[in-house]
XYZ file of C-alpha atoms in Angstrom:
411
model
C -5.504 17.348 -15.233
C -2.046 16.466 -13.376
C -0.879 13.917 -15.946
C -1.744 16.586 -18.562
C 0.033 19.413 -16.887
C 3.315 16.744 -16.673
C 3.175 16.270 -20.348
C 2.894 19.943 -20.867
C 6.078 20.760 -18.910
C 8.102 17.727 -20.633
C 7.181 19.059 -24.306
C 8.253 22.339 -23.276
C 11.411 21.585 -21.600
C 12.133 19.667 -24.569
C 11.448 22.314 -26.886
C 13.687 24.882 -25.046
C 16.429 22.041 -25.157
C 16.020 21.235 -28.784
C 15.922 24.929 -29.589
C 18.788 25.988 -27.587
C 21.411 23.153 -27.412
C 22.804 23.907 -30.789
C 23.753 27.316 -29.662
C 24.094 26.685 -26.152
C 27.649 28.603 -26.085
C 25.594 31.850 -26.911
C 24.465 31.875 -23.315
C 25.576 35.499 -23.116
C 24.847 36.509 -26.299
C 27.396 38.964 -27.652
C 28.068 40.654 -24.429
C 30.549 37.815 -23.098
C 34.051 38.246 -23.109
C 36.394 35.990 -25.167
C 39.598 36.367 -23.126
C 41.172 33.294 -21.864
C 40.642 32.485 -17.960
C 43.766 33.249 -16.171
C 43.172 32.642 -12.759
C 45.492 33.410 -9.914
C 46.799 30.089 -8.978
C 48.724 31.274 -5.936
C 45.680 33.117 -4.600
C 42.254 31.749 -6.352
C 40.384 33.460 -3.846
C 37.174 31.523 -4.612
C 33.626 31.788 -2.717
C 30.609 29.681 -3.437
C 27.114 30.657 -1.945
C 24.005 29.244 -1.849
C 20.907 31.617 -1.364
C 19.468 29.135 1.267
C 21.489 26.408 3.287
C 18.495 23.952 2.433
C 16.308 23.172 -0.359
C 13.274 20.993 -1.112
C 12.720 18.479 -4.250
C 11.340 21.170 -6.377
C 13.132 24.234 -5.153
C 14.636 26.753 -7.239
C 18.482 27.320 -6.636
C 20.413 30.444 -6.855
C 24.014 30.075 -6.578
C 26.906 32.824 -6.512
C 30.690 32.650 -6.837
C 32.765 35.291 -5.757
C 36.163 34.808 -7.973
C 38.058 38.259 -8.551
C 40.826 36.768 -10.160
C 38.765 35.695 -13.128
C 37.483 38.722 -14.065
C 39.689 39.102 -16.985
C 37.820 41.784 -19.188
C 36.700 45.115 -17.454
C 34.330 45.898 -19.983
C 32.323 42.359 -20.932
C 30.819 39.758 -18.700
C 33.043 37.158 -17.862
C 32.004 33.559 -17.922
C 33.452 30.837 -15.770
C 32.859 27.000 -15.465
C 32.760 26.368 -19.392
C 36.493 25.528 -19.847
C 37.175 21.988 -19.512
C 40.563 22.529 -17.767
C 38.562 24.491 -15.307
C 34.904 23.256 -15.414
C 32.230 23.744 -12.972
C 30.304 20.766 -12.020
C 26.799 20.686 -10.536
C 25.682 17.448 -8.860
C 23.338 15.500 -6.711
C 23.625 11.998 -5.180
C 22.779 10.522 -8.689
C 22.768 13.168 -11.464
C 25.090 15.938 -12.465
C 25.792 18.765 -14.965
C 29.257 19.215 -16.133
C 30.370 21.819 -17.470
C 28.091 24.446 -16.075
C 28.921 28.051 -16.935
C 28.412 30.889 -14.473
C 28.102 34.294 -15.869
C 29.350 37.535 -14.299
C 26.632 39.600 -12.738
C 27.936 42.994 -13.833
C 31.203 43.990 -16.036
C 34.260 44.099 -13.640
C 32.612 42.742 -11.003
C 34.271 39.548 -10.305
C 30.726 38.016 -9.046
C 29.268 35.114 -10.944
C 25.919 33.626 -10.696
C 23.734 30.694 -12.143
C 20.283 29.332 -11.097
C 18.479 25.984 -11.832
C 15.601 24.153 -10.389
C 15.359 20.776 -8.677
C 13.074 18.418 -10.634
C 12.596 15.826 -7.793
C 11.899 12.064 -8.751
C 8.540 10.097 -9.481
C 6.216 10.303 -6.434
C 2.516 10.409 -5.778
C 2.696 13.232 -2.738
C -1.174 13.916 -2.861
C -2.851 10.384 -2.990
C -4.222 11.026 -6.377
C -2.606 8.157 -8.095
C -0.401 10.427 -10.012
C 3.258 11.541 -9.497
C 3.870 15.344 -8.975
C 7.287 15.670 -10.472
C 8.490 15.380 -13.740
C 12.217 14.347 -13.317
C 14.594 15.944 -15.554
C 18.375 17.156 -15.696
C 19.248 19.482 -18.428
C 21.353 22.546 -19.065
C 19.976 25.007 -21.425
C 21.429 28.206 -19.825
C 22.174 29.886 -16.875
C 19.034 30.730 -16.129
C 17.181 27.528 -17.381
C 18.123 24.681 -16.025
C 17.148 21.703 -13.829
C 18.688 18.524 -12.146
C 17.023 15.463 -10.270
C 17.541 14.720 -6.779
C 16.136 12.307 -3.721
C 14.028 13.118 -0.626
C 17.657 13.336 1.285
C 20.004 14.557 -1.146
C 22.684 17.344 -1.298
C 23.339 19.891 -4.283
C 27.120 20.245 -4.756
C 29.015 23.035 -6.795
C 32.423 21.818 -7.615
C 34.658 24.447 -9.218
C 38.032 23.000 -10.572
C 40.315 26.343 -10.027
C 43.662 24.708 -10.864
C 44.905 21.127 -11.644
C 45.215 20.881 -7.981
C 42.383 22.744 -6.610
C 38.894 22.039 -6.450
C 36.721 24.178 -4.379
C 33.119 22.719 -3.402
C 30.335 23.906 -1.640
C 27.120 21.755 -0.906
C 23.423 22.451 0.455
C 21.198 20.091 1.878
C 17.810 18.519 -0.189
C 15.384 17.157 2.215
C 11.596 17.250 2.817
C 9.599 18.551 5.426
C 6.762 18.240 7.913
C 4.094 20.256 6.624
C 2.322 22.827 9.372
C -1.477 24.131 9.077
C -3.222 26.705 11.146
C -6.220 28.888 11.263
C -5.246 32.512 10.986
C -7.008 33.487 14.461
C -8.000 31.123 17.256
C -11.580 32.329 17.552
C -14.209 33.304 15.220
C -17.919 34.512 14.859
C -20.391 32.401 13.445
C -20.421 34.426 10.083
C -16.467 35.072 9.578
C -14.662 34.003 6.531
C -12.012 31.631 7.802
C -8.584 31.488 6.414
C -6.318 28.339 6.984
C -2.781 28.623 6.392
C -0.311 25.672 5.105
C 3.103 25.793 5.083
C 4.893 23.084 2.903
C 7.845 24.272 0.676
C 7.739 20.404 -0.663
C 4.219 21.424 -2.638
C 6.058 24.027 -4.489
C 5.704 22.040 -7.801
C 5.534 24.264 -10.694
C 8.845 24.603 -12.603
C 9.643 27.944 -14.765
C 7.970 30.978 -15.477
C 5.503 31.208 -17.259
C 4.585 27.716 -16.269
C 4.884 28.411 -12.620
C 1.655 30.442 -12.196
C 1.048 29.134 -8.573
C 1.039 25.926 -6.825
C -2.025 24.543 -4.740
C -2.677 21.917 -1.918
C -6.156 20.859 -0.719
C -7.108 20.629 3.121
C -10.525 19.485 4.803
C -12.210 21.804 7.032
C -14.967 20.355 9.134
C -16.869 21.381 12.419
C -18.707 19.621 15.405
C -21.726 19.786 13.629
C -20.641 18.758 10.128
C -17.917 15.949 10.413
C -17.780 15.719 6.516
C -17.009 19.360 5.974
C -15.927 20.499 2.998
C -12.473 20.462 0.809
C -10.674 23.899 0.430
C -8.122 24.567 -2.362
C -5.239 26.653 -0.758
C -3.183 28.555 -3.410
C 0.417 29.289 -2.843
C 0.910 33.146 -1.852
C 3.721 33.704 -4.313
C 6.149 31.922 -6.433
C 8.426 29.559 -4.509
C 6.842 30.884 -0.950
C 5.445 27.403 0.045
C 2.839 29.048 2.020
C -0.591 28.198 0.726
C -4.012 29.995 1.840
C -7.613 29.203 1.479
C -10.915 30.567 2.689
C -14.044 29.556 3.535
C -17.321 31.190 4.815
C -18.872 29.942 8.256
C -23.098 29.634 8.416
C -25.353 28.504 11.126
C -28.389 28.252 8.909
C -26.855 26.590 5.490
C -25.321 23.431 4.789
C -21.627 22.950 4.047
C -20.735 23.353 0.386
C -17.520 23.806 -1.754
C -16.878 27.561 -0.176
C -18.995 27.118 3.007
C -19.043 25.110 6.210
C -21.836 24.816 8.858
C -21.427 25.478 12.468
C -22.836 26.173 15.951
C -22.132 28.724 18.382
C -19.923 27.473 20.803
C -18.557 24.741 19.041
C -15.179 23.886 16.999
C -13.706 23.781 13.801
C -10.794 21.743 12.472
C -8.559 21.940 9.180
C -6.569 18.703 8.258
C -3.659 18.752 5.703
C -2.473 15.306 4.800
C 1.267 15.656 4.114
C 2.607 13.110 1.873
C 6.360 14.357 1.720
C 7.589 13.349 4.755
C 11.379 13.084 5.931
C 13.153 10.312 7.401
C 12.367 8.299 9.445
C 9.328 8.103 7.850
C 8.994 5.945 4.704
C 8.278 7.215 1.115
C 4.609 5.700 1.415
C 3.880 7.592 4.898
C 1.364 10.211 5.385
C 0.506 12.155 8.208
C -2.603 14.161 9.239
C -1.685 17.453 10.441
C -4.828 18.993 12.280
C -5.290 22.514 13.765
C -8.548 23.706 15.612
C -10.519 26.993 16.093
C -13.436 27.847 18.625
C -16.697 29.429 17.222
C -17.753 32.237 19.475
C -20.841 31.503 21.499
C -23.592 34.166 21.706
C -27.146 34.671 22.614
C -26.893 33.695 26.289
C -30.602 34.433 27.814
C -29.865 33.902 31.404
C -26.654 35.373 32.797
C -27.009 34.961 37.019
C -23.016 35.677 37.109
C -21.632 39.121 36.255
C -17.930 38.781 35.301
C -16.369 42.368 36.291
C -12.856 41.701 34.945
C -10.336 39.049 34.029
C -6.757 39.663 34.013
C -3.341 37.779 34.960
C -2.064 38.166 38.021
C 1.524 38.792 37.371
C 3.384 41.198 35.617
C 2.969 41.432 32.161
C 4.729 39.849 29.853
C 4.879 36.506 32.073
C 8.123 35.227 32.479
C 8.651 31.564 31.775
C 8.883 29.372 34.339
C 7.154 31.748 36.780
C 3.897 31.491 39.009
C 1.223 33.075 37.006
C -2.741 32.765 37.417
C -5.973 34.091 35.667
C -7.833 35.802 38.031
C -11.614 36.979 37.757
C -13.865 38.844 39.713
C -17.631 37.311 39.653
C -21.017 38.833 41.228
C -23.906 36.899 41.864
C -27.058 39.011 41.383
C -29.794 36.211 42.218
C -31.271 35.917 45.747
C -30.076 32.402 46.213
C -26.557 30.156 46.267
C -25.162 30.023 42.543
C -23.282 27.181 41.871
C -20.561 27.454 39.172
C -17.566 25.482 37.516
C -15.045 27.914 35.861
C -13.366 26.126 32.706
C -9.994 27.576 31.281
C -8.940 26.620 28.198
C -5.214 27.625 26.735
C -4.495 27.853 22.809
C -1.082 28.813 21.577
C -0.679 31.066 18.333
C -0.853 27.858 16.095
C -4.615 27.258 17.320
C -3.623 24.417 19.622
C -4.836 23.715 22.833
C -1.980 23.564 25.556
C -3.881 23.452 28.771
C -7.281 22.352 29.957
C -8.350 23.115 33.583
C -11.357 24.054 35.789
C -12.412 24.532 39.514
C -15.637 24.665 41.036
C -17.416 26.850 43.790
C -20.375 28.502 45.306
C -21.448 32.453 45.557
C -23.697 33.668 48.026
C -26.492 35.366 47.147
C -26.308 39.055 45.937
C -22.358 38.854 46.845
C -18.759 39.215 45.035
C -16.306 36.044 44.627
C -12.839 35.905 43.086
C -11.502 32.934 41.249
C -7.838 32.305 40.916
C -6.513 29.707 38.819
C -2.856 28.968 38.013
C -1.689 28.464 34.327
C 1.494 26.761 32.724
C 4.256 28.887 31.985
C 6.742 26.295 30.810
C 6.763 27.526 27.082
C 7.024 31.064 25.467
C 4.976 32.243 22.965
C 1.526 34.265 22.536
C -1.516 32.352 23.923
C -5.162 32.936 24.195
C -7.495 31.947 27.146
C -11.074 30.998 26.940
C -12.866 31.218 30.112
C -16.391 29.508 30.588
C -18.593 29.622 33.595
C -20.940 26.795 33.573
C -23.364 25.755 36.472
C -21.878 22.439 36.554
C -19.075 20.312 34.684
C -21.738 17.775 33.964
C -24.750 19.668 32.585
C -22.290 22.579 31.475
C -25.326 25.308 31.357
C -23.601 28.526 30.810
C -24.263 31.137 33.449
C -21.962 33.952 32.200
C -20.780 34.841 28.719
C -17.397 33.258 27.447
C -14.523 35.632 28.261
C -11.227 35.439 26.280
C -7.956 36.991 26.513
C -4.446 37.304 24.997
C -1.261 37.140 26.916
C 2.649 36.515 26.235
C 5.219 34.395 27.893
C 8.605 35.650 27.542
C 12.059 34.164 28.663
């Protein structure tokens, strides 16, 4: 399917180029000025701006040039960069387009724009044996053009304002390490799970109407089903670089294309394989990026300990580097001693476990006890604490409901 798409992209590009190249000078139809360019040689006042400081190998690039002295006709759209004596060149390390005309945004504005798309190079990013990109360099119009680039490259605009002055501006082209996460750290056994991948390198479709939405695939699995299922995550919008997919949880049914088997109290995982990694990785390197979430454990029949309350023993929000503890009040309703182990798991907002700790003790019959356990505060952000009470660290039989809380660490 991918090779057919690349063929289709190539054929449409060729068709567009063939149909327009003969009349390329009509990029502005009849609304453009025909007056000669007369820049102010003493004060050219040219400023070039990209819409982003960095791009990926398939990014859409929007460029604005502010050049008020090139506003020669107040009633029509001026064009700059098409005159060989004052041409604009757009280039990467190994490819270039010159001249590259820029069209005035509005009559008498002195502001000019153009857009093009990077078309990368031949590389298999998802491991299916086929390249993702169709590398092409061409100019059809200031709205429909493309240029090839590498993974560590730059896009440069060079405007020859006068014989003695060329103004340039560059932006970086680079690959990125992708990110993956669940939409929340804890799920009920019947929830619909949302997985979120952020990787601008996988925005691969070129121009509308071809650019519907790109997609990536991730593996979602659980403690009870290590094979799991493959989820297709669709890009949230054109050129967003954010991909979202969903899978339903079930404790009864086995996993299939849109369902994952889980057990209460277990874990679920999502794995995204990034095949577009920046240096010092090689072009052939891949990286497994994994996030974790927890399935709520329910149905505990025997609860000899009641947890009356859990809170942070500190002023909220917690200050980075300060001393902070989780404090819990426990009640033993039994007529005998109750051994307990308090296990605390700290999870950050990306679903990554940042701290695991525990402490053990004994509560006398029909009495109350207080558990205090310090937590790390070296990193800022929003965190989720999961607190378990077991009868011992070896058998791990629950003696209370699992509890969780959210807290923030600030500078």
